[in-house]
Coordinates of C-alpha atoms in Angstrom, one line a residue:
X1 CA 0.4 -5.5 -33.9
X2 CA 3.3 -4.0 -31.7
X3 CA 4.1 -4.1 -28.3
X4 CA 6.3 -1.6 -26.7
X5 CA 8.6 -2.5 -23.5
X6 CA 9.5 0.9 -22.0
X7 CA 12.1 1.4 -19.2
X8 CA 12.8 4.2 -17.2
X9 CA 16.4 3.9 -16.1
X10 CA 18.1 6.0 -12.8
X11 CA 21.0 7.3 -14.7
X12 CA 22.0 8.1 -18.1
X13 CA 24.7 5.5 -18.4
X14 CA 22.3 2.7 -17.0
X15 CA 20.5 0.2 -19.1
X16 CA 17.9 -2.1 -18.6
X17 CA 18.6 -5.6 -19.0
X18 CA 15.0 -6.9 -17.9
X19 CA 13.6 -5.4 -21.4
X20 CA 16.4 -6.6 -23.6
X21 CA 15.9 -10.3 -21.6
X22 CA 12.0 -10.1 -22.3
X23 CA 12.2 -9.2 -25.8
X24 CA 14.9 -11.9 -26.7
X25 CA 12.8 -14.5 -25.0
X26 CA 9.4 -13.4 -26.6
X27 CA 11.3 -13.4 -30.2
X28 CA 12.9 -17.2 -29.1
X29 CA 9.3 -18.2 -28.1
X30 CA 8.1 -17.1 -31.4
X31 CA 10.7 -19.2 -33.5
X32 CA 9.9 -22.2 -31.0
X33 CA 6.3 -22.1 -32.1
X34 CA 4.9 -21.5 -28.9
X35 CA 4.8 -17.4 -29.2
X36 CA 3.5 -14.8 -30.6
X37 CA 4.3 -14.8 -33.9
X38 CA 2.1 -11.7 -35.4
X39 CA 3.3 -9.2 -32.9
X40 CA 6.5 -6.8 -33.4
X41 CA 8.3 -6.6 -29.7
X42 CA 10.5 -3.3 -29.7
X43 CA 12.0 -1.4 -26.3
X44 CA 12.2 2.2 -25.5
X45 CA 14.4 3.1 -22.5
X46 CA 14.6 7.0 -21.0
X47 CA 15.5 8.0 -17.3
X48 CA 14.0 10.0 -14.6
X49 CA 16.1 12.9 -16.0
X50 CA 13.8 13.4 -18.5
X51 CA 10.6 15.4 -18.2
X52 CA 7.4 12.9 -17.8
X53 CA 5.9 15.0 -20.7
X54 CA 9.0 14.5 -22.6
X55 CA 8.7 10.5 -22.3
X56 CA 4.7 10.4 -22.8
X57 CA 5.0 11.9 -26.6
X58 CA 7.9 9.5 -27.5
X59 CA 5.6 6.9 -26.0
X60 CA 2.6 8.1 -28.2
X61 CA 4.4 8.4 -31.2
X62 CA 5.0 5.0 -31.5
X63 CA 2.1 3.9 -31.9
X64 CA 2.0 0.5 -29.6
X65 CA -0.9 -1.7 -29.5
X66 CA 0.6 -2.9 -26.2
X67 CA 2.6 -0.9 -23.5
X68 CA 4.8 -2.7 -20.9
X69 CA 6.9 -0.8 -18.1
X70 CA 9.2 -2.2 -16.0
X71 CA 8.8 -1.0 -12.6
X72 CA 11.2 -0.1 -10.1
X73 CA 11.3 2.1 -7.0
X74 CA 13.5 4.5 -8.6
X75 CA 10.6 5.0 -11.4
X76 CA 7.4 3.8 -10.2
X77 CA 6.3 7.5 -9.4
X78 CA 7.2 8.3 -13.0
X79 CA 5.1 5.0 -14.5
X80 CA 2.1 5.8 -12.3
X81 CA 1.6 9.2 -14.1
X82 CA 2.8 7.9 -17.5
X83 CA -0.1 5.0 -17.5
X84 CA -2.8 7.6 -16.0
X85 CA -1.9 10.1 -19.2
X86 CA -1.1 7.3 -21.5
X87 CA -4.6 5.8 -20.8
X88 CA -6.5 9.1 -21.3
X89 CA -4.8 9.4 -24.6
X90 CA -5.7 5.7 -25.9
X91 CA -8.1 3.5 -23.5
X92 CA -8.1 0.9 -26.0
X93 CA -4.6 0.4 -25.5
X94 CA -3.8 -2.5 -22.7
X95 CA -1.2 -1.4 -20.5
X96 CA 0.7 -4.0 -17.9
X97 CA 3.4 -3.8 -15.5
X98 CA 6.2 -5.9 -14.5
X99 CA 9.6 -5.8 -12.0
X100 CA 10.1 -6.1 -8.3
X101 CA 8.3 -2.6 -7.5
X102 CA 4.9 -4.5 -8.4
X103 CA 5.4 -8.1 -8.1
X104 CA 4.3 -8.1 -4.5
X105 CA 0.9 -7.0 -3.2
X106 CA -0.1 -7.3 -6.7
X107 CA -3.8 -6.2 -5.8
X108 CA -3.3 -3.7 -4.1
X109 CA -0.9 -2.3 -6.9
X110 CA -3.6 -2.7 -9.4
X111 CA -6.0 -0.6 -6.8
X112 CA -3.1 2.1 -6.5
X113 CA -2.8 2.1 -10.4
X114 CA -6.2 1.8 -11.8
X115 CA -5.7 2.5 -15.2
X116 CA -3.5 -0.4 -15.7
X117 CA -4.9 -3.2 -17.1
X118 CA -2.6 -6.0 -15.3
X119 CA 0.9 -6.9 -13.8
X120 CA 3.1 -9.9 -14.8
X121 CA 4.7 -10.9 -11.3
X122 CA 7.5 -12.6 -10.4
X123 CA 10.2 -13.6 -13.2
X124 CA 9.0 -12.5 -16.6
X125 CA 10.7 -14.4 -19.7
X126 CA 7.6 -17.0 -19.5
X127 CA 5.3 -14.7 -18.7
X128 CA 6.1 -12.1 -21.2
X129 CA 5.7 -14.2 -24.3
X130 CA 2.6 -15.9 -23.2
X131 CA 0.9 -12.3 -22.5
X132 CA 1.6 -11.2 -26.0
X133 CA 0.1 -15.0 -27.3
X134 CA -2.9 -14.0 -25.4
X135 CA -3.4 -10.9 -27.0
X136 CA -2.7 -12.4 -30.3
X137 CA -4.9 -14.9 -30.0
X138 CA -8.2 -13.2 -28.4
X139 CA -7.7 -9.9 -29.7
X140 CA -7.5 -7.6 -32.8
X141 CA -6.5 -4.5 -34.1
X142 CA -9.1 -1.9 -33.7
X143 CA -10.2 -0.1 -36.9
X144 CA -10.0 4.0 -37.4
X145 CA -7.7 6.4 -36.1
X146 CA -8.1 5.0 -32.2
X147 CA -5.0 3.3 -31.7
X148 CA -5.5 -0.3 -29.4
X149 CA -6.9 -3.7 -29.4
X150 CA -10.4 -4.8 -28.6
X151 CA -11.9 -8.7 -28.2
X152 CA -12.4 -11.0 -30.8
X153 CA -16.0 -12.9 -30.8
X154 CA -14.5 -15.8 -28.6
X155 CA -15.0 -16.8 -25.1
X156 CA -12.8 -19.8 -25.1
X157 CA -9.9 -18.5 -23.7
X158 CA -7.5 -19.1 -20.4
X159 CA -5.0 -16.8 -18.7
X160 CA -1.8 -18.3 -18.1
X161 CA 0.6 -18.3 -15.0
X162 CA 2.0 -15.3 -13.2
X163 CA -0.7 -12.9 -14.2
X164 CA -2.3 -10.5 -11.6
X165 CA -5.2 -8.8 -13.7
X166 CA -8.7 -7.2 -14.2
X167 CA -11.8 -9.8 -14.9
X168 CA -14.5 -8.6 -16.7
X169 CA -16.4 -7.4 -13.6
X170 CA -13.7 -5.4 -12.6
X171 CA -12.5 -8.2 -10.0
X172 CA -8.6 -8.5 -9.2
X173 CA -7.5 -12.1 -10.8
X174 CA -4.1 -13.4 -9.3
X175 CA -3.0 -17.0 -11.8
X176 CA -0.6 -18.7 -10.1
X177 CA 3.0 -18.3 -10.7
X178 CA 5.5 -19.1 -13.5
X179 CA 8.0 -22.1 -13.2
X180 CA 11.5 -20.8 -12.6
X181 CA 13.3 -20.1 -16.1
X182 CA 16.7 -21.9 -16.5
X183 CA 19.4 -19.5 -17.3
X184 CA 20.4 -21.1 -20.2
X185 CA 17.3 -20.7 -21.9
X186 CA 17.9 -16.9 -21.8
X187 CA 19.3 -15.8 -25.2
X188 CA 22.4 -13.5 -24.9
X189 CA 20.6 -10.1 -25.9
X190 CA 24.0 -8.0 -26.0
X191 CA 25.2 -9.7 -29.1
X192 CA 22.0 -8.8 -31.3
X193 CA 21.8 -5.4 -30.2
X194 CA 25.2 -4.1 -30.0
X195 CA 26.3 -1.0 -31.3
X196 CA 22.2 0.1 -32.3
X197 CA 20.9 3.4 -30.7
X198 CA 18.3 2.6 -28.1
X199 CA 15.1 3.9 -28.9
X200 CA 14.5 6.4 -26.2
X201 CA 15.2 10.2 -26.0
X202 CA 19.0 11.1 -26.6
X203 CA 20.3 8.0 -24.8
X204 CA 23.9 6.5 -26.0
X205 CA 23.9 3.4 -27.5
X206 CA 25.1 0.2 -25.7
X207 CA 28.3 0.2 -26.4
X208 CA 29.1 3.4 -24.1
X209 CA 26.6 2.1 -21.2
X210 CA 27.4 0.2 -18.1
X211 CA 26.6 -3.4 -19.0
X212 CA 24.5 -5.4 -16.1
X213 CA 25.5 -9.3 -17.0
X214 CA 23.5 -11.8 -14.8
X215 CA 24.9 -15.4 -14.7
X216 CA 22.7 -16.5 -12.0
X217 CA 19.5 -15.9 -9.6
X218 CA 18.6 -16.4 -6.3
X219 CA 20.3 -15.7 -3.0
X220 CA 21.3 -18.2 -0.5
X221 CA 20.9 -15.9 2.7
X222 CA 17.8 -14.4 4.1
X223 CA 18.9 -10.5 4.8
X224 CA 15.0 -8.9 5.5
X225 CA 15.7 -5.9 3.8
X226 CA 16.4 -7.4 0.6
X227 CA 14.0 -9.1 -2.3
X228 CA 16.5 -11.0 -3.4
X229 CA 16.1 -13.0 0.0
X230 CA 12.7 -14.3 -1.4
X231 CA 13.9 -16.2 -4.1
X232 CA 15.8 -19.3 -2.6
X233 CA 16.4 -21.4 -5.3
X234 CA 19.5 -20.6 -6.8
X235 CA 20.4 -21.2 -10.7
X236 CA 23.3 -20.7 -12.9
X237 CA 24.4 -20.1 -16.5
X238 CA 26.5 -22.4 -17.3
X239 CA 30.3 -21.8 -17.3
X240 CA 30.4 -22.4 -21.0
X241 CA 27.7 -20.0 -22.0
X242 CA 29.4 -17.4 -19.3
X243 CA 33.2 -17.4 -20.6
X244 CA 31.7 -17.1 -24.4
X245 CA 29.6 -13.9 -23.2
X246 CA 32.1 -12.3 -21.6
X247 CA 34.7 -12.9 -24.2
X248 CA 32.2 -11.3 -26.5
X249 CA 32.8 -8.0 -23.9
X250 CA 36.1 -8.3 -23.5
X251 CA 36.5 -8.3 -27.3
X252 CA 34.3 -4.8 -27.2
X253 CA 36.4 -3.5 -25.0
X254 CA 33.6 -2.1 -22.8
X255 CA 34.5 0.3 -19.6
X256 CA 32.7 -1.8 -17.2
X257 CA 30.3 -5.1 -16.5
X258 CA 28.8 -5.1 -13.3
X259 CA 27.4 -8.5 -12.4
X260 CA 23.7 -8.3 -11.0
X261 CA 24.3 -11.8 -9.2
X262 CA 23.6 -11.8 -5.9
X263 CA 26.7 -12.8 -3.6
X264 CA 28.5 -14.2 -6.6
X265 CA 30.9 -16.1 -4.6
X266 CA 28.2 -18.3 -2.7
X267 CA 29.7 -21.2 -4.6
X268 CA 33.5 -21.0 -4.2
X269 CA 34.5 -23.0 -7.6
X270 CA 32.3 -21.2 -10.1
X271 CA 33.7 -17.9 -8.8
X272 CA 37.3 -19.1 -8.9
X273 CA 36.4 -20.3 -12.3
X274 CA 35.2 -16.9 -13.7
X275 CA 37.6 -14.9 -12.2
X276 CA 40.5 -17.2 -13.5
X277 CA 39.2 -16.8 -17.2
X278 CA 39.0 -12.9 -16.7
X279 CA 42.8 -12.8 -15.2
X280 CA 43.7 -14.9 -18.2
X281 CA 41.8 -13.2 -20.8
X282 CA 42.0 -9.4 -19.8
X283 CA 42.3 -6.7 -21.9
X284 CA 44.1 -4.1 -20.4
X285 CA 40.8 -2.2 -20.6
X286 CA 37.5 -3.7 -19.3
X287 CA 36.4 -3.7 -15.6
X288 CA 34.3 -6.4 -13.9
X289 CA 32.3 -5.7 -10.8
X290 CA 31.1 -8.4 -8.4
X291 CA 28.8 -8.4 -5.5
X292 CA 30.2 -10.7 -2.9
X293 CA 30.4 -12.3 0.4
X294 CA 33.9 -11.4 1.8
X295 CA 33.5 -13.5 4.6
X296 CA 33.6 -16.8 2.2
X297 CA 36.5 -15.7 0.9
X298 CA 39.9 -17.7 1.5
X299 CA 43.7 -18.0 0.8
X300 CA 43.4 -19.3 -2.4
X301 CA 40.9 -16.2 -3.6
X302 CA 43.5 -13.8 -2.2
X303 CA 46.7 -15.5 -4.0
X304 CA 44.1 -15.4 -7.6
X305 CA 43.7 -11.8 -6.3
X306 CA 47.5 -10.5 -6.4
X307 CA 48.0 -12.0 -9.9
X308 CA 45.5 -9.6 -11.4
X309 CA 45.6 -6.4 -13.4
X310 CA 45.1 -3.2 -11.2
X311 CA 41.6 -2.2 -12.3
X312 CA 40.6 -5.7 -13.7
X313 CA 37.7 -6.2 -10.9
X314 CA 36.1 -4.2 -8.5
X315 CA 34.2 -6.2 -5.3
X316 CA 31.2 -4.5 -3.5
X317 CA 30.8 -5.7 -0.1
X318 CA 27.8 -5.4 2.1
X319 CA 28.6 -5.1 5.9
X320 CA 25.6 -3.2 6.9
X321 CA 26.4 -2.9 9.9
X322 CA 28.5 -4.1 13.0
X323 CA 26.2 -4.2 15.6
X324 CA 25.5 -8.0 16.4
X325 CA 22.2 -7.3 17.9
X326 CA 21.0 -6.0 14.3
X327 CA 22.7 -8.5 12.2
X328 CA 20.8 -10.7 13.8
X329 CA 17.5 -9.0 13.7
X330 CA 17.8 -8.6 9.9
X331 CA 19.0 -12.8 9.8
X332 CA 22.2 -11.5 8.7
X333 CA 25.2 -14.4 9.1
X334 CA 28.5 -12.6 8.9
X335 CA 31.8 -13.5 10.5
X336 CA 33.3 -9.8 11.2
X337 CA 36.3 -10.6 12.2
X338 CA 36.7 -12.8 9.0
X339 CA 35.1 -10.2 6.8
X340 CA 37.7 -7.3 8.1
X341 CA 40.8 -9.9 7.6
X342 CA 39.4 -10.6 4.1
X343 CA 38.9 -6.8 3.2
X344 CA 42.2 -6.0 4.4
X345 CA 43.9 -8.6 2.5
X346 CA 42.1 -7.8 -0.7
X347 CA 43.6 -4.2 0.2
X348 CA 47.4 -5.2 0.3
X349 CA 47.7 -5.6 -3.4
X350 CA 46.2 -2.1 -4.3
X351 CA 45.3 -3.8 -7.2
X352 CA 41.3 -4.1 -6.4
X353 CA 38.6 -1.6 -5.7
X354 CA 36.7 -2.3 -2.3
X355 CA 33.3 -1.0 -1.8
X356 CA 32.1 -1.5 1.4
X357 CA 28.3 -1.0 2.3
X358 CA 26.7 0.2 5.5
X359 CA 22.6 0.6 6.1
X360 CA 21.2 3.1 8.6
X361 CA 17.7 2.7 10.1
X362 CA 17.9 -1.1 11.2
X363 CA 16.5 -2.4 14.0
X364 CA 18.7 -1.9 17.3
X365 CA 21.3 0.6 16.1
X366 CA 20.5 4.0 17.1
X367 CA 22.9 6.8 16.3
X368 CA 25.8 6.1 18.7
X369 CA 25.5 2.5 17.7
X370 CA 25.7 3.6 14.1
X371 CA 28.6 6.0 14.5
X372 CA 30.5 2.7 16.0
X373 CA 29.9 0.5 12.8
X374 CA 31.0 3.7 10.6
X375 CA 34.0 3.9 12.5
X376 CA 34.5 -0.1 12.6
X377 CA 34.0 0.2 8.8
X378 CA 36.4 3.0 7.8
X379 CA 39.4 1.5 9.7
X380 CA 38.9 -1.5 7.0
X381 CA 40.4 1.2 4.5
X382 CA 37.8 0.8 1.8
X383 CA 38.3 2.4 -1.4
X384 CA 34.4 3.1 -1.5
X385 CA 32.2 3.8 1.8
X386 CA 28.7 4.0 0.5
X387 CA 26.1 5.0 3.4
X388 CA 22.6 4.2 2.5
X389 CA 19.4 4.1 4.5
X390 CA 17.2 1.3 4.9
X391 CA 14.3 0.9 2.1
X392 CA 11.2 -0.9 3.4
X393 CA 10.2 -3.0 0.4
X394 CA 6.8 -4.7 -0.5
X395 CA 7.7 -8.4 -0.2
X396 CA 10.7 -8.5 2.2
X397 CA 10.1 -9.6 5.9
X398 CA 11.3 -6.0 7.1
X399 CA 8.1 -4.9 5.4
X400 CA 6.0 -7.2 8.0
X401 CA 8.2 -6.2 10.5
X402 CA 8.6 -2.5 10.2
X403 CA 5.1 -2.0 12.8
X404 CA 6.7 -4.0 15.6
X405 CA 10.3 -2.2 15.1
X406 CA 8.5 1.1 15.0
X407 CA 10.1 1.7 11.8
X408 CA 8.5 4.7 10.0
X409 CA 9.3 5.2 6.1
X410 CA 8.0 7.3 3.0
X411 CA 4.3 6.4 1.9
X412 CA 5.7 6.8 -1.9
X413 CA 8.8 5.4 -3.6
X414 CA 11.8 4.6 -2.7
X415 CA 9.8 4.0 0.6
X416 CA 13.2 5.4 2.9
X417 CA 13.1 5.0 6.8
X418 CA 12.0 8.5 8.3
X419 CA 12.7 7.1 12.0
X420 CA 12.9 4.0 14.3
X421 CA 12.4 3.1 17.7
X422 CA 16.3 3.8 17.9
X423 CA 16.9 6.2 15.4
X424 CA 14.7 10.1 15.3
X425 CA 14.1 11.7 12.3
X426 CA 16.8 14.4 13.4
X427 CA 19.1 11.5 13.5
X428 CA 18.7 10.6 10.2
X429 CA 18.9 14.3 8.8
X430 CA 22.6 14.0 10.7
X431 CA 23.4 10.9 8.9
X432 CA 22.4 12.5 5.6
X433 CA 24.8 14.9 5.9
X434 CA 27.9 12.5 7.0
X435 CA 26.6 10.6 3.9
X436 CA 27.1 13.8 1.5
X437 CA 30.5 14.7 3.4
X438 CA 31.8 11.1 2.7
X439 CA 30.5 11.3 -0.8
X440 CA 32.4 14.7 -1.3
X441 CA 35.5 13.9 0.3
X442 CA 35.9 10.4 0.9
X443 CA 34.7 8.7 -2.2
X444 CA 35.5 11.2 -4.5
X445 CA 39.4 10.0 -3.7
X446 CA 40.1 13.8 -4.2
X447 CA 41.5 14.5 -0.7
X448 CA 43.3 11.2 0.2
X449 CA 46.0 12.9 2.4
X450 CA 44.0 15.8 3.7
X451 CA 41.1 13.9 5.1
X452 CA 43.7 11.7 6.5
X453 CA 45.7 14.2 8.1
X454 CA 42.4 15.8 9.4
X455 CA 41.4 12.3 10.9
X456 CA 44.6 12.3 12.7
X457 CA 43.7 15.1 14.9
X458 CA 40.4 14.2 15.1
X459 CA 40.5 10.3 16.6
X460 CA 37.4 9.2 15.1
X461 CA 36.4 9.1 11.6
X462 CA 32.5 9.4 12.2
X463 CA 32.9 12.6 14.4
X464 CA 35.2 14.4 11.6
X465 CA 32.6 13.5 8.9
X466 CA 29.9 14.8 11.3
X467 CA 31.5 17.9 12.2
X468 CA 32.2 18.4 8.8
X469 CA 28.7 18.2 7.7
X470 CA 27.4 20.3 10.3
X471 CA 29.6 22.9 9.3
X472 CA 28.6 22.6 5.3
X473 CA 25.1 22.8 6.3
X474 CA 26.0 26.1 8.7
X475 CA 27.4 27.3 5.3
X476 CA 24.3 26.7 3.2
X477 CA 27.3 25.0 1.1
X478 CA 24.8 22.1 0.2
X479 CA 22.4 25.1 -1.4
X480 CA 24.8 25.6 -4.5
X481 CA 26.8 24.0 -7.1
X482 CA 31.1 24.6 -6.5
X483 CA 33.9 24.8 -8.4
X484 CA 36.3 22.5 -7.3
X485 CA 38.5 24.7 -5.5
X486 CA 36.0 25.6 -3.0
X487 CA 35.7 22.2 -1.5
X488 CA 39.3 22.5 -0.9
X489 CA 38.8 26.0 0.8
X490 CA 35.8 24.7 2.8
X491 CA 38.2 22.3 4.6
X492 CA 41.0 25.3 4.8
X493 CA 38.1 27.1 6.6
X494 CA 37.4 24.6 8.9
X495 CA 41.2 24.3 9.8
X496 CA 42.0 27.9 10.7
X497 CA 38.9 27.9 13.2
X498 CA 39.5 24.6 14.9
X499 CA 43.2 23.9 14.2
X500 CA 44.6 27.0 13.6
X501 CA 48.0 26.0 14.5
X502 CA 48.1 23.2 11.9
X503 CA 47.3 25.8 8.7
X504 CA 50.5 25.7 7.0
X505 CA 50.6 21.9 7.1
X506 CA 47.0 21.3 5.8
X507 CA 47.5 24.0 3.2
X508 CA 50.1 21.8 1.4
X509 CA 48.2 18.8 2.2
X510 CA 45.5 20.3 0.1
X511 CA 47.7 21.4 -2.7
X512 CA 49.0 18.1 -2.8
X513 CA 45.8 16.5 -3.1
X514 CA 44.6 19.2 -5.5
X515 CA 47.3 18.7 -8.2
X516 CA 47.4 14.6 -8.1
X517 CA 43.9 15.3 -9.7
X518 CA 45.0 17.4 -12.8
X519 CA 47.3 19.9 -14.0
X520 CA 45.3 22.9 -13.1
X521 CA 45.6 25.9 -15.0
X522 CA 44.4 28.3 -12.7
X523 CA 46.2 28.2 -9.3
X524 CA 44.1 27.6 -6.6
X525 CA 44.6 30.3 -3.9
X526 CA 45.6 28.4 -0.8
X527 CA 48.6 27.3 -2.7
X528 CA 51.6 28.8 -2.2
X529 CA 53.1 31.3 -5.2
X530 CA 55.7 29.5 -7.1
X531 CA 57.6 32.9 -8.7
X532 CA 60.3 32.4 -6.2
X533 CA 61.0 28.7 -7.2
X534 CA 60.4 28.6 -11.0
X535 CA 63.9 28.7 -12.2
X536 CA 65.2 25.9 -9.8
X537 CA 61.9 23.5 -10.5
X538 CA 62.5 24.1 -14.3
X539 CA 66.4 23.1 -13.8
X540 CA 65.2 19.8 -12.0
X541 CA 62.4 19.0 -14.6
X542 CA 64.5 19.4 -17.6
X543 CA 67.6 17.4 -16.0
X544 CA 64.9 14.9 -15.3
X545 CA 63.7 14.8 -18.9
X546 CA 67.0 16.4 -21.1
X547 CA 65.8 15.3 -24.4
X548 CA 62.0 16.7 -24.2
X549 CA 61.7 20.6 -25.1
X550 CA 60.5 22.3 -22.1
X551 CA 57.2 23.6 -23.2
X552 CA 56.2 20.0 -23.8
X553 CA 57.5 19.2 -20.2
X554 CA 55.3 21.9 -18.7
X555 CA 52.1 20.6 -20.8
X556 CA 52.3 17.1 -19.6
X557 CA 54.0 17.4 -16.3
X558 CA 53.9 19.7 -13.1
X559 CA 56.1 20.5 -10.4
X560 CA 55.2 21.6 -7.0
X561 CA 57.4 22.6 -4.0
X562 CA 56.5 21.4 -0.6
X563 CA 57.8 23.1 2.6
X564 CA 58.5 22.3 6.3
X565 CA 56.2 21.5 8.0
X566 CA 54.8 19.8 5.7
X567 CA 57.9 18.0 4.7
X568 CA 61.1 17.7 6.0
X569 CA 63.2 20.4 3.8
X570 CA 62.3 22.2 0.6
X571 CA 61.1 19.2 -1.9
X572 CA 60.5 19.4 -5.1
X573 CA 57.5 16.7 -6.4
X574 CA 57.2 16.1 -10.0
X575 CA 53.3 14.8 -10.6
X576 CA 52.9 12.5 -14.0
X577 CA 49.5 12.8 -15.2
X578 CA 50.5 10.6 -18.2
X579 CA 50.8 7.7 -15.2
X580 CA 47.7 7.3 -13.1
X581 CA 46.7 5.0 -9.8
X582 CA 44.2 2.6 -11.4
X583 CA 41.8 2.8 -8.5
X584 CA 42.0 6.2 -7.2
X585 CA 42.7 7.9 -10.6
X586 CA 45.6 10.3 -9.1
X587 CA 49.0 11.2 -10.8
X588 CA 52.1 9.0 -10.1
X589 CA 54.4 11.3 -8.1
X590 CA 58.4 11.4 -8.6
X591 CA 60.7 13.5 -5.9
X592 CA 63.2 15.4 -7.7

């Protein structure tokens, strides 16, 4: 018999460690004698960008006897469609679901998806081998052309723990939950699967994807919107195992490893030990991502960070709101002043990317309050600012409190907020516009100087992005794809209309940002003509690098001319594309 674990990821570069872990643990259980020996486990990965029919055909042709789907907010609608159609094709093939999107309100989920045979709720490492053992002991493969299983002639079976399934009469049976798994019992699945192409449609192998790594489970905090707050039992993988596994990633020189641990630095000694290991074994390539509590950092951590290679680690810091009443309502304990100090301190070294999060739609946060929270976080100078929107997830305290707070949210995944007692749907629409502008003009890091200059004329960051967002919609910019120069020209047009006296200064600022990113072959229309300055530019360039042929210099470098009011006088700036900032990706600049 064969069981297929199917994962539908959000993006092409994402991977699904849940199915890797289940497969590895099931194989371990079989070797230890308590798992199924006669069922082959395979996994297949797809993305939500694949057509559902394409995924359906690929799964069908794998001829599995048991199907299991990993369910999240980004793929649950896909899964519902696939389960319905696969059950029509092969009624005898049992279909099971697992993952955070079905682990809460199991009875409700099975009613919504009647074609599913059951749910493995909670942690699946122990439940999945027992599911396979259940089918191996009490079912056998059907003969004939119809794929699937049929019950053996026996009634002496007992459902394992962690199951929610349909009984003989169609009633829903939910068994007690499984014990928590010991983190050291989970095999290091990346080592055995490395370099092998995954069994999906056109997916890359593991060496080209973001690697998600789990060194702990559980969270000590109680944020009401987060499913991690449900699991209070903190469990850690032993440091010896973590060092060995991180060493494997370093040896393979993977581009990025993302720790999925919640509040990675909740145990200071452990976090410091892992960060020190990465500092001491840095391969000069791999980046490691951590989600942390910034207000838990101290001078010892800041001192360690200062010794790290630029780009070795990046920190994701959830601020969510600067409104104290909001923070209290969502059970989030944070010292905002300490958080601000930590974010600024980490930023001083200019070697660690700081990703800060805000959530719109939380209790007691109206449009004006959110604008103030935005300004507060923006003033911390994050390298990336994520403006997210509340997701009301089953199983969270926020789900139970939604009616009390008059939170209206989408009836289908991702269950995103539509309006609240404090925030109208029109407000949400305007905040979506702000989010879009932040993504394009801040998080891209392609407009650093121009946005900073524009902000100096606005005063408040929120008002600037709000104004840009409304203008972007007015010009229907969001309805079409743009070549790169058009995004710069949009800003210039805005300045022409609202700050006309500053046009020339802003035009040169755009030119600086434009050439910081790449030595563009086609010169943008907003840049000043270079013909009158070419001889002087080449003379300065040749003087800087007398031993390199001019043809090669023009290929590797770009020289730009800047005039007042942007600069104090006429200046020639050289853009060195072989020497880039590790955090922004922008070229180094030398004034000739």
